[in-house]
DNA sequence: ATAATAACGTACTGTTCGGTACGTTATTTA
DNA sequence: TAAATAACGTACCGAACAGTACGTTATTAT
């Protein structure tokens, strides 16, 4: 009944996500967004709503993709210990790569918006809860296969690992010596035994 | 040789610190600052420089005060295990108190500014390094007193604890169930043995 | 007392902010 | 083919932004 949309909403949303992820909510302007999304300002508003709504859409996109990434990574090793080691070391390696990582978008949002906006408090909490469940399932696989101690408390251990992974993801932003991070990872993952 | 300053620079700086701490750098405007500091805009510029310089001054004030707080807390218990437990549980208790905590200003800055501003990358890194040293000293006291295992690696353990404490400080912003945090703390601090 | 000087309050600068009105263009349905 | 409709680009809105010019007031040193 009318003109068809000329841009791909998914591609545009992805561009917005990368920008918010890199700069945060406040530091990203509508002009930044139009430039990177390749569309005009009214197109953003008609397709995604206002700035906060667009941000929310990008965060939802991120958390879904991030959760399935994490799940896939944990399932890609037969050894649960090695899987967690690869996961933690991957965070470090990414940050120290030629073009540094953006870190974790959800963590950035927990810090910037969750304390002042209940919607993002809930959204970020639910993502962390989901990650904890993914971790727990991996640990339970390790217990069932006999790789991990039968006395392990999978739930509590997964929760501790989520906390440490968050800490690691934040700490790398200040670019400490890699030995600092390697030591910390090594000690933390000694809990997975 | 001239008129004397009518406001107390230290009090004004403290007000600015609390505001930046609560809202972050970008979300805090000069108008917010003049309102809370109780002084006019040109007074800010003459006493502290521009917005970024003022922010830096508040962060330096915070890190110094925070470091000595941490040191004091760790020294206030004869048992090192109890000292760390009180430290970690204190973060949780503060956040779930009637008026929620602002979290850790240094962590907020690591997330918001460190990735895009080398000055803050360095400043925040140095603070975390300093905290790690304080932690290490506490652990060494525990080893020397016989409370902790003689095979403990105080440096590596302290680094792991710094990471977990960062993770905890971020995670509380999304207000998960306390049992989540209690479990995670319990598992993490089982490393201190 | 007076000249020098620095802090003060007011009022302003140009710029950028998020958001939108509106006329134009392209597509679809009838 | 014509009417309807929605996406498009342009150009704008008032508000808020960080930062400053400037005249006034208070304090100091001479």
Short mmCIF file of C-alpha atoms (C1' of nucleotides) in Angstrom, two decimals:
data_model
loop_
_atom_site.label_atom_id
_atom_site.label_comp_id
_atom_site.label_asym_id
_atom_site.label_seq_id
_atom_site.Cartn_x
_atom_site.Cartn_y
_atom_site.Cartn_z
CA UNK A 1 0.00 0.00 0.00
CA UNK A 2 3.01 2.29 0.15
CA UNK A 3 6.68 2.79 -0.42
CA UNK A 4 8.99 0.01 0.78
CA UNK A 5 11.77 0.62 3.30
CA UNK A 6 15.05 1.19 1.51
CA UNK A 7 17.38 0.16 4.34
CA UNK A 8 17.80 -3.16 6.08
CA UNK A 9 16.55 -2.71 9.63
CA UNK A 10 18.76 -5.47 10.93
CA UNK A 11 21.92 -3.99 9.41
CA UNK A 12 21.02 -0.54 10.70
CA UNK A 13 20.32 -1.92 14.18
CA UNK A 14 23.63 -3.71 14.12
CA UNK A 15 25.46 -0.48 13.30
CA UNK A 16 23.66 1.29 16.15
CA UNK A 17 24.56 -1.54 18.49
CA UNK A 18 28.25 -1.29 17.73
CA UNK A 19 28.18 2.45 18.30
CA UNK A 20 26.34 2.31 21.64
CA UNK A 21 28.54 -0.60 22.64
CA UNK A 22 31.67 1.41 21.88
CA UNK A 23 30.68 4.80 23.26
CA UNK A 24 27.87 4.20 25.72
CA UNK A 25 24.41 5.73 25.75
CA UNK A 26 25.11 9.32 26.77
CA UNK A 27 28.18 9.83 24.63
CA UNK A 28 26.42 8.66 21.47
CA UNK A 29 24.49 11.40 19.66
CA UNK A 30 21.75 11.12 17.09
CA UNK A 31 24.18 12.57 14.56
CA UNK A 32 26.68 9.79 15.34
CA UNK A 33 23.89 7.31 14.83
CA UNK A 34 22.63 8.62 11.49
CA UNK A 35 26.20 8.68 10.20
CA UNK A 36 26.95 5.10 11.15
CA UNK A 37 23.53 3.64 10.42
CA UNK A 38 23.52 5.29 7.00
CA UNK A 39 19.96 6.54 7.35
CA UNK A 40 18.27 9.83 8.15
CA UNK A 41 17.04 10.91 11.52
CA UNK A 42 13.29 10.48 10.87
CA UNK A 43 13.96 6.97 9.62
CA UNK A 44 15.42 6.07 12.98
CA UNK A 45 12.41 7.41 14.81
CA UNK A 46 9.89 5.69 12.55
CA UNK A 47 11.69 2.35 12.64
CA UNK A 48 12.97 2.18 16.21
CA UNK A 49 11.38 4.94 18.31
CA UNK A 50 13.41 7.42 20.32
CA UNK A 51 17.03 7.15 21.41
CA UNK A 52 16.33 5.12 24.55
CA UNK A 53 14.11 2.68 22.67
CA UNK A 54 16.73 2.25 19.99
CA UNK A 55 19.30 1.62 22.68
CA UNK A 56 17.08 -0.98 24.27
CA UNK A 57 16.63 -2.75 20.94
CA UNK A 58 20.40 -2.88 20.42
CA UNK A 59 20.95 -4.22 23.91
CA UNK A 60 18.35 -6.95 23.38
CA UNK A 61 20.04 -7.88 20.13
CA UNK A 62 23.39 -8.01 21.92
CA UNK A 63 22.29 -10.13 24.85
CA UNK A 64 20.65 -12.71 22.60
CA UNK A 65 23.69 -13.02 20.42
CA UNK A 66 26.09 -12.97 23.38
CA UNK A 67 24.19 -15.69 25.22
CA UNK A 68 24.27 -18.06 22.27
CA UNK A 69 27.95 -17.28 21.70
CA UNK A 70 28.72 -18.18 25.29
CA UNK A 71 26.71 -21.34 25.11
CA UNK A 72 28.45 -22.37 21.91
CA UNK A 73 31.89 -21.66 23.36
CA UNK A 74 31.23 -23.76 26.43
CA UNK A 75 30.00 -26.64 24.30
CA UNK A 76 32.91 -26.50 21.89
CA UNK A 77 35.29 -28.26 24.29
CA UNK A 78 34.86 -31.76 25.62
CA UNK A 79 36.69 -30.68 28.78
CA UNK A 80 34.75 -28.24 30.93
CA UNK A 81 37.93 -26.97 32.55
CA UNK A 82 39.43 -26.16 29.18
CA UNK A 83 36.23 -24.55 28.04
CA UNK A 84 36.21 -22.08 30.93
CA UNK A 85 39.92 -21.42 30.51
CA UNK A 86 39.40 -20.63 26.84
CA UNK A 87 36.47 -18.40 27.70
CA UNK A 88 38.38 -16.34 30.26
CA UNK A 89 41.56 -16.16 28.24
CA UNK A 90 39.55 -15.15 25.20
CA UNK A 91 38.41 -12.00 27.01
CA UNK A 92 42.02 -11.07 27.67
CA UNK A 93 43.22 -11.93 24.18
CA UNK A 94 40.47 -9.87 22.56
CA UNK A 95 41.27 -6.82 24.61
CA UNK A 96 44.97 -6.96 23.83
CA UNK A 97 44.45 -7.59 20.12
CA UNK A 98 45.50 -4.97 17.57
CA UNK A 99 42.17 -3.16 17.72
CA UNK A 100 40.97 -3.39 21.27
CA UNK A 101 37.63 -4.95 22.11
CA UNK A 102 34.55 -3.00 23.09
CA UNK A 103 34.23 -5.17 26.18
CA UNK A 104 30.79 -6.45 27.11
CA UNK A 105 27.88 -4.23 26.15
CA UNK A 106 25.73 -5.60 28.94
CA UNK A 107 28.32 -4.83 31.58
CA UNK A 108 28.75 -1.32 30.20
CA UNK A 109 25.00 -0.86 30.51
CA UNK A 110 24.90 -2.25 34.04
CA UNK A 111 27.33 0.47 35.04
CA UNK A 112 25.92 3.36 33.02
CA UNK A 113 22.16 2.86 33.14
CA UNK A 114 21.05 0.10 35.51
CA UNK A 115 21.42 2.23 38.66
CA UNK A 116 19.14 4.95 37.27
CA UNK A 117 16.71 3.07 35.05
CA UNK A 118 14.77 0.06 36.26
CA UNK A 119 14.20 -1.25 32.76
CA UNK A 120 17.91 -1.70 32.27
CA UNK A 121 18.42 -2.98 35.77
CA UNK A 122 16.03 -5.81 34.90
CA UNK A 123 17.36 -6.40 31.39
CA UNK A 124 20.96 -6.66 32.50
CA UNK A 125 20.11 -8.76 35.54
CA UNK A 126 18.20 -11.25 33.43
CA UNK A 127 21.13 -11.61 31.08
CA UNK A 128 23.54 -12.34 33.91
CA UNK A 129 21.09 -14.84 35.36
CA UNK A 130 20.94 -16.53 31.99
CA UNK A 131 24.72 -16.69 31.74
CA UNK A 132 24.83 -18.24 35.20
CA UNK A 133 22.45 -20.95 34.04
CA UNK A 134 24.59 -21.65 30.98
CA UNK A 135 27.64 -21.89 33.22
CA UNK A 136 25.82 -24.14 35.62
CA UNK A 137 24.81 -26.53 32.86
CA UNK A 138 28.40 -26.77 31.70
CA UNK A 139 29.58 -27.51 35.22
CA UNK A 140 26.90 -30.14 35.65
CA UNK A 141 28.09 -31.80 32.46
CA UNK A 142 31.56 -31.88 33.96
CA UNK A 143 30.30 -33.43 37.18
CA UNK A 144 28.26 -36.03 35.33
CA UNK A 145 31.15 -36.99 33.07
CA UNK A 146 33.39 -37.41 36.08
CA UNK A 147 35.74 -34.62 35.04
CA UNK A 148 34.73 -32.54 38.05
CA UNK A 149 34.50 -33.43 41.71
CA UNK A 150 31.20 -34.97 42.65
CA UNK A 151 30.99 -32.64 45.66
CA UNK A 152 30.89 -29.58 43.44
CA UNK A 153 27.99 -27.18 43.96
CA UNK A 154 27.30 -26.31 40.31
CA UNK A 155 24.96 -23.42 41.02
CA UNK A 156 27.16 -21.61 43.51
CA UNK A 157 30.28 -22.21 41.45
CA UNK A 158 28.67 -20.87 38.29
CA UNK A 159 27.60 -17.75 40.16
CA UNK A 160 31.14 -17.18 41.38
CA UNK A 161 32.46 -17.61 37.85
CA UNK A 162 29.98 -15.09 36.47
CA UNK A 163 31.22 -12.57 39.02
CA UNK A 164 34.85 -13.20 38.13
CA UNK A 165 34.16 -12.95 34.42
CA UNK A 166 32.49 -9.60 34.95
CA UNK A 167 35.46 -8.46 36.99
CA UNK A 168 37.82 -9.60 34.28
CA UNK A 169 35.82 -7.85 31.55
CA UNK A 170 35.98 -4.59 33.48
CA UNK A 171 39.57 -4.91 34.58
CA UNK A 172 40.92 -5.35 31.05
CA UNK A 173 39.64 -1.87 30.21
CA UNK A 174 42.45 -0.41 32.30
CA UNK A 175 44.99 -2.64 30.48
CA UNK A 176 46.96 -4.07 33.38
CA UNK A 177 49.93 -6.36 32.84
CA UNK A 178 48.80 -9.65 31.34
CA UNK A 179 50.47 -11.52 34.19
CA UNK A 180 48.00 -9.89 36.57
CA UNK A 181 45.09 -11.28 34.60
CA UNK A 182 46.72 -14.63 33.96
CA UNK A 183 47.37 -15.10 37.66
CA UNK A 184 43.85 -14.10 38.58
CA UNK A 185 42.33 -16.43 35.99
CA UNK A 186 44.50 -19.28 37.11
CA UNK A 187 43.56 -18.91 40.76
CA UNK A 188 39.87 -18.41 40.02
CA UNK A 189 39.62 -21.42 37.73
CA UNK A 190 41.30 -23.58 40.35
CA UNK A 191 37.79 -23.57 41.82
CA UNK A 192 36.72 -25.71 38.87
CA UNK A 193 38.22 -29.00 39.93
CA UNK B 1 46.77 41.10 47.38
CA UNK B 2 43.16 40.51 46.48
CA UNK B 3 39.79 39.18 47.46
CA UNK B 4 39.77 35.87 49.31
CA UNK B 5 37.89 32.80 48.03
CA UNK B 6 34.48 32.58 49.67
CA UNK B 7 33.93 28.85 49.23
CA UNK B 8 35.83 25.91 50.66
CA UNK B 9 37.53 24.19 47.73
CA UNK B 10 37.55 20.87 49.49
CA UNK B 11 33.85 20.93 50.23
CA UNK B 12 33.05 21.99 46.68
CA UNK B 13 35.28 19.25 45.28
CA UNK B 14 33.56 16.73 47.51
CA UNK B 15 30.16 17.76 46.19
CA UNK B 16 31.42 17.44 42.61
CA UNK B 17 32.84 14.02 43.40
CA UNK B 18 29.53 12.72 44.70
CA UNK B 19 27.75 13.98 41.61
CA UNK B 20 30.17 12.48 39.10
CA UNK B 21 30.22 9.31 41.15
CA UNK B 22 26.44 9.08 41.01
CA UNK B 23 25.79 10.11 37.42
CA UNK B 24 29.04 9.56 35.53
CA UNK B 25 30.99 12.04 33.48
CA UNK B 26 28.78 12.52 30.42
CA UNK B 27 25.47 12.64 32.24
CA UNK B 28 26.66 15.35 34.64
CA UNK B 29 26.25 18.89 33.32
CA UNK B 30 27.91 22.09 34.42
CA UNK B 31 24.52 23.25 35.64
CA UNK B 32 24.22 20.15 37.82
CA UNK B 33 27.66 20.91 39.18
CA UNK B 34 27.07 24.57 40.01
CA UNK B 35 23.84 23.61 41.74
CA UNK B 36 25.42 20.96 43.94
CA UNK B 37 28.74 22.68 44.53
CA UNK B 38 26.96 25.88 45.52
CA UNK B 39 29.23 28.08 43.42
CA UNK B 40 29.03 29.84 40.08
CA UNK B 41 30.34 28.54 36.82
CA UNK B 42 33.39 30.81 36.51
CA UNK B 43 34.41 29.83 40.03
CA UNK B 44 34.62 26.21 38.93
CA UNK B 45 36.81 27.09 35.98
CA UNK B 46 39.15 29.31 37.98
CA UNK B 47 39.53 26.84 40.83
CA UNK B 48 39.52 23.50 39.02
CA UNK B 49 39.88 24.03 35.27
CA UNK B 50 37.45 22.57 32.75
CA UNK B 51 34.98 19.73 33.23
CA UNK B 52 37.48 16.95 32.52
CA UNK B 53 40.07 18.44 34.88
CA UNK B 54 37.47 18.77 37.61
CA UNK B 55 36.45 15.18 37.02
CA UNK B 56 40.05 14.06 37.30
CA UNK B 57 40.47 15.94 40.57
CA UNK B 58 37.38 14.26 42.01
CA UNK B 59 38.59 10.83 40.91
CA UNK B 60 41.98 11.39 42.52
CA UNK B 61 40.26 12.42 45.72
CA UNK B 62 38.12 9.29 45.57
CA UNK B 63 40.91 6.82 44.94
CA UNK B 64 43.01 8.17 47.79
CA UNK B 65 40.14 8.00 50.22
CA UNK B 66 39.00 4.60 48.93
CA UNK B 67 42.45 3.08 49.21
CA UNK B 68 42.86 4.12 52.81
CA UNK B 69 39.34 2.92 53.62
CA UNK B 70 40.16 -0.49 52.18
CA UNK B 71 43.41 -0.67 54.03
CA UNK B 72 41.70 0.23 57.29
CA UNK B 73 38.95 -2.32 56.78
CA UNK B 74 41.41 -5.11 56.14
CA UNK B 75 43.38 -4.19 59.25
CA UNK B 76 40.31 -3.95 61.48
CA UNK B 77 39.98 -7.73 61.86
CA UNK B 78 42.54 -9.99 63.40
CA UNK B 79 41.34 -12.78 61.11
CA UNK B 80 42.17 -12.21 57.45
CA UNK B 81 39.38 -14.52 56.34
CA UNK B 82 36.85 -12.53 58.33
CA UNK B 83 38.27 -9.28 57.03
CA UNK B 84 37.71 -10.28 53.39
CA UNK B 85 34.29 -11.66 54.17
CA UNK B 86 33.30 -8.38 55.81
CA UNK B 87 34.70 -6.45 52.86
CA UNK B 88 32.75 -8.42 50.26
CA UNK B 89 29.57 -8.58 52.28
CA UNK B 90 29.84 -4.87 52.93
CA UNK B 91 29.54 -4.17 49.20
CA UNK B 92 26.32 -6.15 49.09
CA UNK B 93 24.89 -4.66 52.25
CA UNK B 94 25.58 -1.11 51.07
CA UNK B 95 23.85 -1.67 47.76
CA UNK B 96 20.74 -3.15 49.34
CA UNK B 97 20.49 -0.49 52.03
CA UNK B 98 17.59 1.97 52.06
CA UNK B 99 19.32 4.43 49.77
CA UNK B 100 21.38 2.41 47.34
CA UNK B 101 25.10 2.88 47.05
CA UNK B 102 26.80 4.72 44.20
CA UNK B 103 29.05 1.70 43.71
CA UNK B 104 32.73 2.28 43.12
CA UNK B 105 33.62 5.52 41.34
CA UNK B 106 36.83 4.04 39.98
CA UNK B 107 35.03 1.09 38.41
CA UNK B 108 32.45 3.40 36.88
CA UNK B 109 35.30 5.39 35.36
CA UNK B 110 37.05 2.28 34.06
CA UNK B 111 33.93 1.46 32.13
CA UNK B 112 32.98 4.94 30.96
CA UNK B 113 36.29 6.64 30.24
CA UNK B 114 39.29 4.31 30.41
CA UNK B 115 38.71 2.78 26.96
CA UNK B 116 38.72 6.21 25.27
CA UNK B 117 41.07 8.26 27.39
CA UNK B 118 44.55 7.09 28.26
CA UNK B 119 44.78 9.35 31.30
CA UNK B 120 41.91 7.53 32.94
CA UNK B 121 43.12 4.16 31.75
CA UNK B 122 46.31 4.81 33.71
CA UNK B 123 44.63 6.37 36.73
CA UNK B 124 42.16 3.54 37.17
CA UNK B 125 44.78 0.87 36.51
CA UNK B 126 47.07 2.31 39.16
CA UNK B 127 44.29 2.28 41.71
CA UNK B 128 43.50 -1.37 41.06
CA UNK B 129 47.19 -2.21 41.30
CA UNK B 130 47.31 -0.45 44.61
CA UNK B 131 44.29 -2.34 45.91
CA UNK B 132 45.95 -5.59 44.83
CA UNK B 133 48.99 -4.68 46.91
CA UNK B 134 46.84 -3.93 49.93
CA UNK B 135 45.09 -7.27 49.50
CA UNK B 136 48.42 -9.03 49.10
CA UNK B 137 49.75 -7.55 52.32
CA UNK B 138 46.68 -8.74 54.18
CA UNK B 139 47.07 -12.23 52.78
CA UNK B 140 50.73 -12.28 53.71
CA UNK B 141 49.82 -11.36 57.24
CA UNK B 142 47.48 -14.33 57.28
CA UNK B 143 50.16 -16.66 56.01
CA UNK B 144 52.70 -15.39 58.50
CA UNK B 145 50.30 -15.71 61.41
CA UNK B 146 49.52 -19.27 60.39
CA UNK B 147 45.86 -18.53 59.68
CA UNK B 148 46.36 -19.25 55.98
CA UNK B 149 47.97 -22.18 54.21
CA UNK B 150 51.74 -21.77 53.84
CA UNK B 151 51.45 -22.80 50.19
CA UNK B 152 49.30 -19.77 49.37
CA UNK B 153 50.51 -17.53 46.52
CA UNK B 154 49.62 -14.15 48.06
CA UNK B 155 50.15 -12.14 44.89
CA UNK B 156 48.09 -14.32 42.59
CA UNK B 157 45.35 -14.77 45.16
CA UNK B 158 45.11 -11.04 45.80
CA UNK B 159 44.78 -10.44 42.06
CA UNK B 160 41.98 -12.95 41.82
CA UNK B 161 40.21 -11.30 44.74
CA UNK B 162 40.48 -7.87 43.13
CA UNK B 163 38.81 -9.25 40.02
CA UNK B 164 36.02 -10.82 42.01
CA UNK B 165 35.45 -7.68 44.02
CA UNK B 166 35.14 -5.68 40.81
CA UNK B 167 32.69 -8.24 39.48
CA UNK B 168 30.68 -8.04 42.67
CA UNK B 169 30.62 -4.23 42.62
CA UNK B 170 29.27 -4.27 39.07
CA UNK B 171 26.85 -7.13 39.55
CA UNK B 172 25.07 -5.50 42.49
CA UNK B 173 24.02 -2.67 40.18
CA UNK B 174 21.54 -5.04 38.55
CA UNK B 175 20.21 -6.05 41.99
CA UNK B 176 20.15 -9.83 41.70
CA UNK B 177 18.85 -12.04 44.49
CA UNK B 178 21.10 -11.81 47.49
CA UNK B 179 21.50 -15.58 47.48
CA UNK B 180 23.26 -15.26 44.13
CA UNK B 181 25.80 -12.90 45.61
CA UNK B 182 26.11 -14.78 48.88
CA UNK B 183 26.84 -18.01 47.04
CA UNK B 184 29.37 -16.35 44.78
CA UNK B 185 31.16 -14.71 47.71
CA UNK B 186 31.22 -17.94 49.65
CA UNK B 187 32.76 -19.90 46.78
CA UNK B 188 35.25 -17.17 45.92
CA UNK B 189 36.44 -16.72 49.47
CA UNK B 190 36.94 -20.45 49.80
CA UNK B 191 40.15 -19.63 47.93
CA UNK B 192 41.36 -17.88 51.08
CA UNK B 193 42.20 -20.91 53.18
"C1'" DA C 1 43.37 56.12 51.94
"C1'" DT C 2 44.33 54.29 47.50
"C1'" DA C 3 45.92 51.48 43.86
"C1'" DA C 4 46.18 46.75 42.52
"C1'" DT C 5 44.17 42.45 42.13
"C1'" DA C 6 41.39 38.47 42.27
"C1'" DA C 7 36.92 36.38 43.26
"C1'" DC C 8 32.30 37.23 42.35
"C1'" DG C 9 27.42 37.25 39.78
"C1'" DT C 10 25.20 38.05 35.51
"C1'" DA C 11 24.56 37.42 31.18
"C1'" DC C 12 26.10 35.93 27.16
"C1'" DT C 13 28.67 33.09 23.22
"C1'" DG C 14 28.43 29.60 19.47
"C1'" DT C 15 27.52 24.75 19.21
"C1'" DT C 16 25.25 20.62 19.69
"C1'" DC C 17 21.59 18.17 21.65
"C1'" DG C 18 17.16 15.11 20.89
"C1'" DG C 19 13.24 15.35 18.32
"C1'" DT C 20 9.88 16.80 14.45
"C1'" DA C 21 7.12 19.37 10.56
"C1'" DC C 22 6.65 19.13 5.97
"C1'" DG C 23 6.99 18.74 1.16
"C1'" DT C 24 8.67 15.06 -2.15
"C1'" DT C 25 9.15 10.47 -4.03
"C1'" DA C 26 8.29 5.73 -4.69
"C1'" DT C 27 5.42 1.74 -4.20
"C1'" DT C 28 1.12 -0.72 -3.69
"C1'" DT C 29 -3.70 -1.72 -4.15
"C1'" DA C 30 -7.83 -1.14 -6.45
"C1'" DT D 1 -3.93 4.32 -14.33
"C1'" DA D 2 -5.19 6.72 -10.28
"C1'" DA D 3 -5.77 7.16 -5.37
"C1'" DA D 4 -3.74 6.01 -1.08
"C1'" DT D 5 0.02 5.59 1.79
"C1'" DA D 6 4.42 5.29 3.85
"C1'" DA D 7 9.35 6.11 3.51
"C1'" DC D 8 12.36 9.64 2.23
"C1'" DG D 9 15.49 14.15 2.55
"C1'" DT D 10 15.71 18.77 4.08
"C1'" DA D 11 15.42 21.97 7.08
"C1'" DC D 12 14.03 23.32 11.13
"C1'" DC D 13 12.57 23.58 16.50
"C1'" DG D 14 13.44 25.04 21.40
"C1'" DA D 15 16.43 23.50 24.94
"C1'" DA D 16 20.57 22.38 26.92
"C1'" DC D 17 25.39 22.04 26.38
"C1'" DA D 18 30.47 23.61 27.76
"C1'" DG D 19 32.82 27.58 28.22
"C1'" DT D 20 33.70 32.89 28.73
"C1'" DA D 21 33.48 38.30 28.63
"C1'" DC D 22 32.78 41.73 31.62
"C1'" DG D 23 31.40 44.87 35.05
"C1'" DT D 24 31.14 44.73 40.27
"C1'" DT D 25 32.74 43.86 44.85
"C1'" DA D 26 35.83 42.72 48.43
"C1'" DT D 27 40.44 42.23 50.17
"C1'" DT D 28 45.26 43.05 50.19
"C1'" DA D 29 49.71 45.65 50.12
"C1'" DT D 30 51.57 50.03 49.94
#
